[in-house]
Structure formats: C-alpha cells, structure tokens
Coordinates of C-alpha atoms in Angstrom, one line a residue:
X1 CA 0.0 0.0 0.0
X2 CA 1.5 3.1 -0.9
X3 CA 1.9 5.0 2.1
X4 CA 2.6 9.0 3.1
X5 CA 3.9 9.1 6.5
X6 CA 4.3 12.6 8.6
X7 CA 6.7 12.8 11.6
X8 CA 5.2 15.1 13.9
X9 CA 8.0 16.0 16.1
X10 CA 8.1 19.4 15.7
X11 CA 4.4 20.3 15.2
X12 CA 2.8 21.1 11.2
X13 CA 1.8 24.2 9.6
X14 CA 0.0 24.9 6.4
X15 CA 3.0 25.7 4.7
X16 CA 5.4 23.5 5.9
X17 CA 2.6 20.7 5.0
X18 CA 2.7 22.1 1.5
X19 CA 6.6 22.2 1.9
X20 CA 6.9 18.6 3.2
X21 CA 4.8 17.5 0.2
X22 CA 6.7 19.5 -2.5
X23 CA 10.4 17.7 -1.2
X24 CA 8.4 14.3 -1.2
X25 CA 7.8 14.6 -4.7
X26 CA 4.8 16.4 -5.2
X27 CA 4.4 18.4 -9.0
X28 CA 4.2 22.3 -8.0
X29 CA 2.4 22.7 -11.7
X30 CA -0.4 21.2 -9.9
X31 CA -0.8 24.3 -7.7
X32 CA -1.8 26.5 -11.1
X33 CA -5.8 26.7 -10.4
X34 CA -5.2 28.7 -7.2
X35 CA -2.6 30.8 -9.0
X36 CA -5.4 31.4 -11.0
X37 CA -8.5 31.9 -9.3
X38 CA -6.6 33.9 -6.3
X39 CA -3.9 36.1 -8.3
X40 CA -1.2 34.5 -6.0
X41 CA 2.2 32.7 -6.4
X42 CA 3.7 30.1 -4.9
X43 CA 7.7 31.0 -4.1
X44 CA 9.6 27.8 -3.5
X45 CA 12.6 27.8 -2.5
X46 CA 15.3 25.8 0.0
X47 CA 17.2 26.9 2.9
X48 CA 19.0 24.5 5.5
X49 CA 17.9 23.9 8.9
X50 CA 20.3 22.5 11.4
X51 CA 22.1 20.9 8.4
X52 CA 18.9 19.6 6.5
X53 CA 18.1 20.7 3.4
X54 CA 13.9 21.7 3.7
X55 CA 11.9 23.4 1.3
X56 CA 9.7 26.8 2.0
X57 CA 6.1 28.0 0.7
X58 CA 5.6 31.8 0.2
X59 CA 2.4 32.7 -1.0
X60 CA 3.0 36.3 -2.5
X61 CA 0.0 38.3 -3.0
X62 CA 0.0 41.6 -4.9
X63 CA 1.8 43.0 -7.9
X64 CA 5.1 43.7 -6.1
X65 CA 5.5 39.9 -5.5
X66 CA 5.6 41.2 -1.6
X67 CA 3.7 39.0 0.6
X68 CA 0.9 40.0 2.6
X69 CA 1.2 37.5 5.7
X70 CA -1.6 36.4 7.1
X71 CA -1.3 33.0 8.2
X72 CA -4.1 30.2 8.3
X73 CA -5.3 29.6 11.8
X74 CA -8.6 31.2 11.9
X75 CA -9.0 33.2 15.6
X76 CA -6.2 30.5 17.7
X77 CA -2.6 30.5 17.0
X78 CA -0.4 31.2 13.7
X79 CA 0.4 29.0 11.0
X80 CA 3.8 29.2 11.4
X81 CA 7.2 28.0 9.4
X82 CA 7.2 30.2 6.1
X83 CA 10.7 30.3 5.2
X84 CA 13.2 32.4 7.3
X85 CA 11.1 35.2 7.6
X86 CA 10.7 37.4 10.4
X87 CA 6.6 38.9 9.7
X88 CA 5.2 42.1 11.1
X89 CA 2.3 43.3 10.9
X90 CA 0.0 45.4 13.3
X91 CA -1.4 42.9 15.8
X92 CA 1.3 40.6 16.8
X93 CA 1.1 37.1 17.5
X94 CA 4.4 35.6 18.7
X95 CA 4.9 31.6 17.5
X96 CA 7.7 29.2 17.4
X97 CA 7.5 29.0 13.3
X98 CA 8.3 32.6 13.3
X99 CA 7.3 35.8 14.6
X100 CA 4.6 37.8 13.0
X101 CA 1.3 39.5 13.7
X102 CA -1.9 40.1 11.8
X103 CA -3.8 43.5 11.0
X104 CA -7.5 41.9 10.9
X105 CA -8.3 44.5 8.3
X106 CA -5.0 44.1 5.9
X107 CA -6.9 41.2 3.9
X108 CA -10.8 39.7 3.6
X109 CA -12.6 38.7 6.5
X110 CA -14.9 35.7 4.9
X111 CA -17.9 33.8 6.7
X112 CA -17.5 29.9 6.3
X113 CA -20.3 30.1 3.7
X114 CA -17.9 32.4 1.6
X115 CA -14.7 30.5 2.1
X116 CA -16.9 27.4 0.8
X117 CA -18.6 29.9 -2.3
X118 CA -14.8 30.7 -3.1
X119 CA -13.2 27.3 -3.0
X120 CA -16.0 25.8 -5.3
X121 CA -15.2 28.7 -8.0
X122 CA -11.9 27.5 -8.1
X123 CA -12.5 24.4 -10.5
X124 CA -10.9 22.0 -8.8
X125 CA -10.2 18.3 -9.6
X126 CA -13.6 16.9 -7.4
X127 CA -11.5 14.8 -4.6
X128 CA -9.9 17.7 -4.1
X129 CA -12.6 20.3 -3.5
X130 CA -13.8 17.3 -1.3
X131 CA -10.6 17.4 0.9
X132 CA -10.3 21.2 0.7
X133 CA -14.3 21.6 2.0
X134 CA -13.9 18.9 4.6
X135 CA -10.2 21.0 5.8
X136 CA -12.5 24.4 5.9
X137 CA -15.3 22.7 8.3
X138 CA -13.0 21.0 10.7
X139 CA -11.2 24.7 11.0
X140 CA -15.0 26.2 11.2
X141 CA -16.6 23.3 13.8
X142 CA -13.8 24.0 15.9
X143 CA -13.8 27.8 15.8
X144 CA -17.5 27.3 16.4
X145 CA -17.3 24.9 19.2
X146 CA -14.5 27.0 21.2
X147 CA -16.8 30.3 20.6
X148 CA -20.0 29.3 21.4
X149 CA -21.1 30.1 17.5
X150 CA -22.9 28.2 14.6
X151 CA -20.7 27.0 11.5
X152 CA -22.2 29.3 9.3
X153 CA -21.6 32.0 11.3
X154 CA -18.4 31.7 11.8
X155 CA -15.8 34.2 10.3
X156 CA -12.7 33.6 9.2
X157 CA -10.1 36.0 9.8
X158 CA -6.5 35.0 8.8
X159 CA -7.7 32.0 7.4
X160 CA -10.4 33.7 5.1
X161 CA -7.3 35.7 3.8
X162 CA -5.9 34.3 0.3
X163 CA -2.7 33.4 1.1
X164 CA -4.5 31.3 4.1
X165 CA -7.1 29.4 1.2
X166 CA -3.5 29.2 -0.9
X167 CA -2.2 26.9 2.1
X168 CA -4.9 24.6 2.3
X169 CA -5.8 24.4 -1.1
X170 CA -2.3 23.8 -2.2
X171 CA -2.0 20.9 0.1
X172 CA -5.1 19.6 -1.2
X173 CA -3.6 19.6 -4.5
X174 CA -0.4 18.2 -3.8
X175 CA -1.2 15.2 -2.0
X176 CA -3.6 14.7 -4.5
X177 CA -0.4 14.6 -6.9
X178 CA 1.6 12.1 -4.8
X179 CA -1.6 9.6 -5.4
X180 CA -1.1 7.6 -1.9
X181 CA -3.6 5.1 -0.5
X182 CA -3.1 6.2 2.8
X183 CA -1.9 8.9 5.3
X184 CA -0.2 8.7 8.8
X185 CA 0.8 11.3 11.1
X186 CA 3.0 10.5 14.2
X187 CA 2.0 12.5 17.6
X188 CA 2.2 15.9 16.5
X189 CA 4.1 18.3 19.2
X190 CA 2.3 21.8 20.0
X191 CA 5.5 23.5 21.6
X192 CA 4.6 25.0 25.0
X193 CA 4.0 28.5 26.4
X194 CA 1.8 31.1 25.6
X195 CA 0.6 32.8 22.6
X196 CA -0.9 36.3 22.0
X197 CA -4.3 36.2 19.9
X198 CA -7.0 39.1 19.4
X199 CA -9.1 37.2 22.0
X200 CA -6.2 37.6 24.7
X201 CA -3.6 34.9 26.0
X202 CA -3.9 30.9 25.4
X203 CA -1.8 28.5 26.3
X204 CA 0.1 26.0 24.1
X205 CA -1.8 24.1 22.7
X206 CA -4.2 26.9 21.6
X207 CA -7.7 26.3 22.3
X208 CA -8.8 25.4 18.1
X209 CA -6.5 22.4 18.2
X210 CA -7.3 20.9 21.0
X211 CA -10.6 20.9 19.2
X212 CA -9.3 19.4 16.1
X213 CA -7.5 16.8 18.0
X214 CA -10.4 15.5 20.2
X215 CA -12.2 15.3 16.7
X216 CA -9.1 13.3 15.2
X217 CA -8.8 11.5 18.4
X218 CA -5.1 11.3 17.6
X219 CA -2.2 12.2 20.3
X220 CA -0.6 15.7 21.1
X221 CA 2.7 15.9 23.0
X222 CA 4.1 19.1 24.5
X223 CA 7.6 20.6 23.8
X224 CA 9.9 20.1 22.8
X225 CA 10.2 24.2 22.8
X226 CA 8.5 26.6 24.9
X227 CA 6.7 28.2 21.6
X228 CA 3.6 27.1 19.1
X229 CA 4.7 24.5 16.8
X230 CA 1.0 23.2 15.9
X231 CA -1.5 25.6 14.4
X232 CA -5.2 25.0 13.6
X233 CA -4.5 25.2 9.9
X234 CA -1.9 21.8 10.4
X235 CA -4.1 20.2 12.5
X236 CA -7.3 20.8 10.5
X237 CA -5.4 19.6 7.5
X238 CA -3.9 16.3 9.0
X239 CA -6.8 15.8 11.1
X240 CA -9.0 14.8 7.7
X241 CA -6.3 13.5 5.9
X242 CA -4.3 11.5 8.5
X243 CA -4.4 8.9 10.7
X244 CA -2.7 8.9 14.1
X245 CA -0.8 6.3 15.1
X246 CA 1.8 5.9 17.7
X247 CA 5.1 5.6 15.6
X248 CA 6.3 5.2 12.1
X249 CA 4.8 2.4 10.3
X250 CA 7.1 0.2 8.5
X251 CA 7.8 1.2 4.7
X252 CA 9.9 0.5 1.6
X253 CA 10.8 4.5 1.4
X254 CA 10.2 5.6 -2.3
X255 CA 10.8 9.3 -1.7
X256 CA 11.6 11.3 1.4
X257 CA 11.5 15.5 2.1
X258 CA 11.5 18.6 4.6
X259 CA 9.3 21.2 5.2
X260 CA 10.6 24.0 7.0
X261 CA 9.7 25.9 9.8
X262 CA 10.7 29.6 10.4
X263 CA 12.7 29.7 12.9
X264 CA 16.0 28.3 14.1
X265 CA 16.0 26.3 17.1
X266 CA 19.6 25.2 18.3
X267 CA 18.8 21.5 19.2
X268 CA 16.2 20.8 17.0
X269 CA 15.8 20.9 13.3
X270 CA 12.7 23.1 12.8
X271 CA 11.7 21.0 9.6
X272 CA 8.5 18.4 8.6
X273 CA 9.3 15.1 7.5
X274 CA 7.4 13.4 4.6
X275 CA 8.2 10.0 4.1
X276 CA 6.7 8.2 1.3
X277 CA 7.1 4.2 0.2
X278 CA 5.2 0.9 0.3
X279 CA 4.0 0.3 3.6
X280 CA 2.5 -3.4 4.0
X281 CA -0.3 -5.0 3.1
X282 CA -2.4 -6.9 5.7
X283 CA -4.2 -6.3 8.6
X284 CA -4.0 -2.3 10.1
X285 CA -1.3 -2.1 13.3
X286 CA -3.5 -0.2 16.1
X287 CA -1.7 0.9 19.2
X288 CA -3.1 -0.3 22.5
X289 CA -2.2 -1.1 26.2
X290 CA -2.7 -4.7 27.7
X291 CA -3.9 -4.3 31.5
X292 CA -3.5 -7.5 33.8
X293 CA -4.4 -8.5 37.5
X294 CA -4.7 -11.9 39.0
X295 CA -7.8 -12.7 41.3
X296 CA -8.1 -15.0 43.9
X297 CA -10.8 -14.6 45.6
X298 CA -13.6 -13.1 43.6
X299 CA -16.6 -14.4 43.7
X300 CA -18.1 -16.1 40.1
X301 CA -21.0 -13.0 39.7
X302 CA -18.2 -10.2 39.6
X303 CA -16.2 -12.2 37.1
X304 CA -19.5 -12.7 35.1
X305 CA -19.9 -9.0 35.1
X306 CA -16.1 -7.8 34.6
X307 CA -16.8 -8.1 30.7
X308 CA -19.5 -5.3 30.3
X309 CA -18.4 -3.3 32.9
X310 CA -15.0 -2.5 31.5
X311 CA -16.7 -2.6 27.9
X312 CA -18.3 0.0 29.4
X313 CA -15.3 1.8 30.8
X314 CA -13.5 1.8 27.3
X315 CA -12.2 -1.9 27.5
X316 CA -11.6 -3.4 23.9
X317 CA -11.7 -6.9 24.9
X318 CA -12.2 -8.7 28.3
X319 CA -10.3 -12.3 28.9
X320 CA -10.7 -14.4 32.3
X321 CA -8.5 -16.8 32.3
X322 CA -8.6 -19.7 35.1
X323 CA -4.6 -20.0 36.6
X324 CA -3.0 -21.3 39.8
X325 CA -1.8 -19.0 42.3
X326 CA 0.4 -19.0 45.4
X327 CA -0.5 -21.9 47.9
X328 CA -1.5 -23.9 44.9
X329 CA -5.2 -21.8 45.3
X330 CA -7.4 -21.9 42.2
X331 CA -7.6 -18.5 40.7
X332 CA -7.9 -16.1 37.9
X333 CA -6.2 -14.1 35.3
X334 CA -8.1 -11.2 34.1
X335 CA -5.9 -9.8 30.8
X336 CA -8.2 -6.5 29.4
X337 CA -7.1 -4.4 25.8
X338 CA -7.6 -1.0 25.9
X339 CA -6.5 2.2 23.8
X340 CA -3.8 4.0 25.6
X341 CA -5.8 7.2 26.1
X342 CA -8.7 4.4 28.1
X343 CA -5.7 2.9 30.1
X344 CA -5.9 4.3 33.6
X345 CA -10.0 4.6 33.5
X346 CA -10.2 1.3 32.9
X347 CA -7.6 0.0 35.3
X348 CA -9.6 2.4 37.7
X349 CA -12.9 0.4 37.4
X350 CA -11.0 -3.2 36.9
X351 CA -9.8 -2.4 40.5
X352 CA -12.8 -0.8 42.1
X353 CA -15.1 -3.7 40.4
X354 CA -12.2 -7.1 41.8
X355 CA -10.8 -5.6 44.9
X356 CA -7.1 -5.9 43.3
X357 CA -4.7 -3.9 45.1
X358 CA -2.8 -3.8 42.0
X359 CA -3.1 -3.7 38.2
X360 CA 0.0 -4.0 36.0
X361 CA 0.5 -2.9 32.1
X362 CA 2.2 -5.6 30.3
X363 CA 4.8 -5.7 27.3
X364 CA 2.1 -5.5 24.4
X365 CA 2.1 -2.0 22.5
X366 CA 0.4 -3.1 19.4
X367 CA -2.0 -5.5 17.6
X368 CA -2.9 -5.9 14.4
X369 CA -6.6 -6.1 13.2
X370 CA -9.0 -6.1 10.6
X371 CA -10.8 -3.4 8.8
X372 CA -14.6 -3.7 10.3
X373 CA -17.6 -3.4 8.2
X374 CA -21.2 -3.9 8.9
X375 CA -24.0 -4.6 6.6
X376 CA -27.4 -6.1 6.8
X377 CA -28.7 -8.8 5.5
X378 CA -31.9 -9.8 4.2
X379 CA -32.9 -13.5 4.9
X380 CA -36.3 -15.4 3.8
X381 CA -37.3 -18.7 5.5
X382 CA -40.5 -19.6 6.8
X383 CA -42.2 -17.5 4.1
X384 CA -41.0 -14.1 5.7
X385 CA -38.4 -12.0 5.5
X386 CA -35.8 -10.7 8.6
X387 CA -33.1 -8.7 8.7
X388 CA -29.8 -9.8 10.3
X389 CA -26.1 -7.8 10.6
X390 CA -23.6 -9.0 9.4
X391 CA -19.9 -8.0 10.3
X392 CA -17.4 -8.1 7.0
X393 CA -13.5 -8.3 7.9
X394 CA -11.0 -7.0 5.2
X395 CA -7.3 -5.9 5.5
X396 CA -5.9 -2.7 4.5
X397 CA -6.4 -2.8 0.6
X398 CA -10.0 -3.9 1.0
X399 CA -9.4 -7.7 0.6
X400 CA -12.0 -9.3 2.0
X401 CA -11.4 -12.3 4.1
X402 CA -14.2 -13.6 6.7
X403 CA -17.7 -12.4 6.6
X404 CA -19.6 -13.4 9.6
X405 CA -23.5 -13.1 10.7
X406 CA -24.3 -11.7 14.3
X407 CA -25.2 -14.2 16.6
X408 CA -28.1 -12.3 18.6
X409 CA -29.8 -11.5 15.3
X410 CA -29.6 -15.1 13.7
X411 CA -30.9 -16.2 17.0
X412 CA -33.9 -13.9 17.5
X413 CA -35.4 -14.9 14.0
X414 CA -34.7 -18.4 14.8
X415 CA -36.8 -18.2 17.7
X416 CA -39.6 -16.6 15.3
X417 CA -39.4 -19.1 12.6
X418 CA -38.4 -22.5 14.2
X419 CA -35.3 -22.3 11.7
X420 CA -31.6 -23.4 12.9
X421 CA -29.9 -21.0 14.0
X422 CA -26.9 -21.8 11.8
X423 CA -29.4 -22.3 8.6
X424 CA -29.9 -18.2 9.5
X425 CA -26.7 -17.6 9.7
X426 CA -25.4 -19.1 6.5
X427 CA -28.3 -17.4 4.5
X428 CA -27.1 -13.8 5.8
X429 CA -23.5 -14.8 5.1
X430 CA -24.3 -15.9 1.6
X431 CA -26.4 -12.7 0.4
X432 CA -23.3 -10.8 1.4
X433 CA -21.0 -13.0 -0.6
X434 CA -23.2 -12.8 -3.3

C-alpha cells in the first residue's frame, strides 16, 4: 500500500505541510488553479535547517511579488514556518514557526459560507474540493465549538485571507499529486508557552487544536520548545487526511522530504518530515495497552460481570482466564485491551469492580486487526423476511477475508421461525458473498 507518513515532532503548519509535500515529490504545476483563481504565487525555494536541506512556501500576494502574511489559523494561533522570515504586521502574535502579527483588516474577513462559495469557484479536480471543504469545516466546527457560534456563522479572519485558502488548497492539490492510498501522522508536538491572539492569551496548545485533536482522536505531545509548533491550519489539515498512530509504520521509502519551519532552534531541526514508500499489506497495526491483575478470591458473579463493565469503561476486549496462584489456590487471570488514552480509567474500574490492590500494564504496545464493516442482510425462511447484521473483515487494501453473521440476530429470528440458527446464519453470510 502506498503510504505517506508525517513525523510530527516538531508540530505542522499549512505551509510546511505544502513544503513537506513539495520535497516528497509532489508536481508544484499542480498548484496553477489557485494561481489562478486567487492572483497568488507560490515561491519555493530551499534553505537548510540544522544541516537539512527543507523546502519553503511563500504565497505572495499583490503586484510587487511582496507578501501579505496572514497565516491560516482562523481566531487560535499562527500558521507558522514560512521560510526564514521574520513577519510584522499590526497585531502581533508571537509563534515558534516565526514571529509575526496580523492586521484583521489588511486582507478579507470571509464567513464559512464564503470561504466554501470561493473554493468551489476554483474548478478543482472533485476529490480535491472534497478534501479542501472537509479541511475548511474541521477549522470552522472547531472555531464554532471553542466560541459558542454556529458553523455558518463563523468568520474567518486570517484563514479567510488568500494566502491562508492558498495553504490549504495547495496541500489539497499536492497530496492529490503524490496519489497515496493512505496517510499517517505521528504524535504531532504543539511547543509550549503562551501565545498572543486578538481574543487575549492561550496557552500552548491553543484552544482550536485541541478541538481538532479531540475530533481526530489522535495524540498531542508538548515541547519540545517553549513556543507554538502546531497551528489550527496543520491540524485541520492532518486531522481529515491523517491517521494517528503511535510511531512510524514500516515502509519500503520511495521518496523522502522537509518542510521548514521559520525559525531556528539550536537543538532541534525546525523541519517536517514526509516519508513516502510501500507500507504493507495486511491487517492495520492499532496501538493499544494490555492491563492485567490476577484474582483469587472473587466471587463467580463479579467475574460474570467484569466483561460489560470494563466494555463500558473503554475496554476493547475482556479475557478471564482460570490460573493457579500461590499456595497452589485456584484462581484467575483477568488480561483487558484498551486504547492507551482508556488505560488508567479502565484499570480504575477493573480495581474498584475485583478488589485488586494492583493492576499492572504488560509488554504489548500493538495489535494488528482487521478493517470492520457492517451490513445487513436480508434472509427469507418460513415465508418471511428478517433482517440480520452482518460483520465483514477485510485488510488494509479492501481484501476481504471472513464475513460473519451476528449471533443475537440469527438467533432472534430463529426463535420466530423454528429455523436453525446456523441455517440463519449461513443465508445472511451468503447474500453478502453474493
């Protein structure tokens, strides 16, 4: 499967996402219909960082070929890393990409509705409007959640500006070029500190990407610099076109490149890395935490109930497993999956539900599992007609390998109709097959 992978060490921007994907290979003739419908270039260049070669993204705006900076993060944090810059403008905002500050009146202030109106002028490949729409809503939910306001009342500010629409846009358009199946992003770090917005003071990370990442449900990590290295722009745009996982999957690297950040940090190459390459093909790795306690003396009803309760909790899957303990005394093994962010709730009720004094974390960090699909089925036996789900496994390039009907349903209409239960569930399976 081909595979682009971002390392997130050292946070994402619009531009350096558009940087990134220009040094991974990315055509920059493909960034033409916003050239077009915005009266904007893109300036490309390189500049080294720390010794790494990374490439820049200046959108210049008017005649002059000066650019107007306002950066794409809406009302929470910059959008930082073009070039080696250092941005002024009247209301300062002061990032870890680089230093600048916004006038709110130096470019066009746009509703959501308008941004939407504008990026549907542009005549853009279809999959690309798509991503570009969906980028534009996750910046406007969040906007709207953190305010209090409805989507389609929300007003851009910097993002609404062209340069801003350039950034997303752009990187709409240029992982389109790169024609991967599938997009990861490591934990993405937001710096640390404080940053000055129109609204007042936030901490790092600014109030928009927390947002975003709850939505995603992927990781943030602080550091590791006191300054904004994530904006709402990066997020937004990873958050619809990435998926988080814990560490780099495992690839056949085809092409690799840097997007840079503005500033210079002395122990840490302000760049984004794009890896791209076969990753491969099979089941999906998904990062988890294995929780354990042994049981001695719990009686057979809190066992009986352990698997819904920490279902309930977050648990992924439940296993009591009968053991020997110390004094040769029958007991139990309770061994409980759960996503790392469900780990210490869970382990919480596992204890409060047993009586454990203690609950350990074994070696496990990953498992590998099945795409899940569910359909339903329309069966016909005793003259009538009943639904049943059934649950379709494939890996990641869609192959298909175990279709299986649910149990509870099969049985309820075997109940109804006098039919086997197992006759019910082979005529479900089959209409899927078919």
């Amino acid at each position: 499967m081909r595979t682009l992978a971002f390392d997130g060490r050292m946070g994402a921007s619009g531009d350096m996402l558009c940087g990134a994907l220009l040094a991974a290979g990315a055509d920059p003739d493909v960034l033409t219909p916003v050239e077009n419908a915005l009266d904007v270039r893109y300036a490309i260049d390189d500049v080294m960082k720390n010794g790494i070669r990374a490439t820049t993204v200046d959108v210049l705006l008017d005649a002059d070929g000066e650019r107007d900076d306002h950066d794409a993060d809406g009302v929470d944090g910059g959008d930082g890393g073009h070039g080696d810059h250092d941005h002024r403008h009247d209301h300062d905002h002061n990032h870890g990409d680089h230093d600048h500050t916004h006038a709110e009146g130096a470019g066009p202030s746009r509703s959501y509705p308008e941004v939407v109106d504008l990026v549907e002028s542009m005549s853009l490949p279809p999959r690309v409007e798509a991503d570009a729409l969906a980028i534009f809503e996750t910046l406007g939910a969040a906007e709207a959640a953190v305010h209090g306001t409805d989507l389609d009342d929300t007003h851009f500010h910097e993002v609404g500006a062209d340069d801003a629409i350039a950034d997303v846009v752009g990187a709409a358009l240029l992982l389109d070029d790169l024609a991967v199946e599938r997009v990861v992003t490591t934990p993405l770090a937001t710096g640390g500190g404080e940053v000055a917005m129109s609204h007042g003071t936030y901490p790092v990370p600014t109030p928009a990407v927390v947002e975003i990442a709850e939505r995603a449900d992927w990781s943030l990590r602080g550091g590791p610099v006191e300054t904004e290295l994530l904006t709402p722009t990066g997020a937004a745009i990873l958050a619809h076109v990435a998926d988080g996982v814990e560490r780099l999957p495992t690839l056949r690297i085809e092409r690799s490149g840097y997007g840079a950040g503005d500033h210079d940090f002395p122990e840490h190459p302000n760049v984004l890395r794009a890896l791209v390459g076969d990753g491969e093909s099979g089941l999906i790795e998904d990062d988890i935490r294995v929780l354990e306690t042994n049981l001695d003396d719990a009686a057979p009803e809190v066992l009986g109930g352990l698997h819904d309760s920490l279902r309930a909790a977050g648990a992924r899957d439940v296993s009591v497993v009968p053991t020997t303990m110390k004094k040769s005394r029958p007991g139990h093994l309770v061994k409980v999956v759960v996503k790392p962010e469900d780990a210490e709730r869970v382990a919480r009720r596992l204890a409060v539900e047993t009586g454990t004094l203690g609950v350990r974390e074994t070696g496990a960090r990953h498992r590998w599992i099945a795409n899940r699909a569910f359909e339903t089925a329309t069966v016909e036996v005793e003259g009538g007609e009943y639904e049943v789900g059934v649950k379709i496994a494939s890996d990641s390039v869609g192959v298909v390998y175990d279709v299986s009907a649910e149990y509870d349903d099969a049985a309820a209409v075997a109940a109804e109709t006098d039919v086997a239960v197992r006759e019910v569930m082979r005529q479900a399976e089959e209409r899927i097959k078919s």
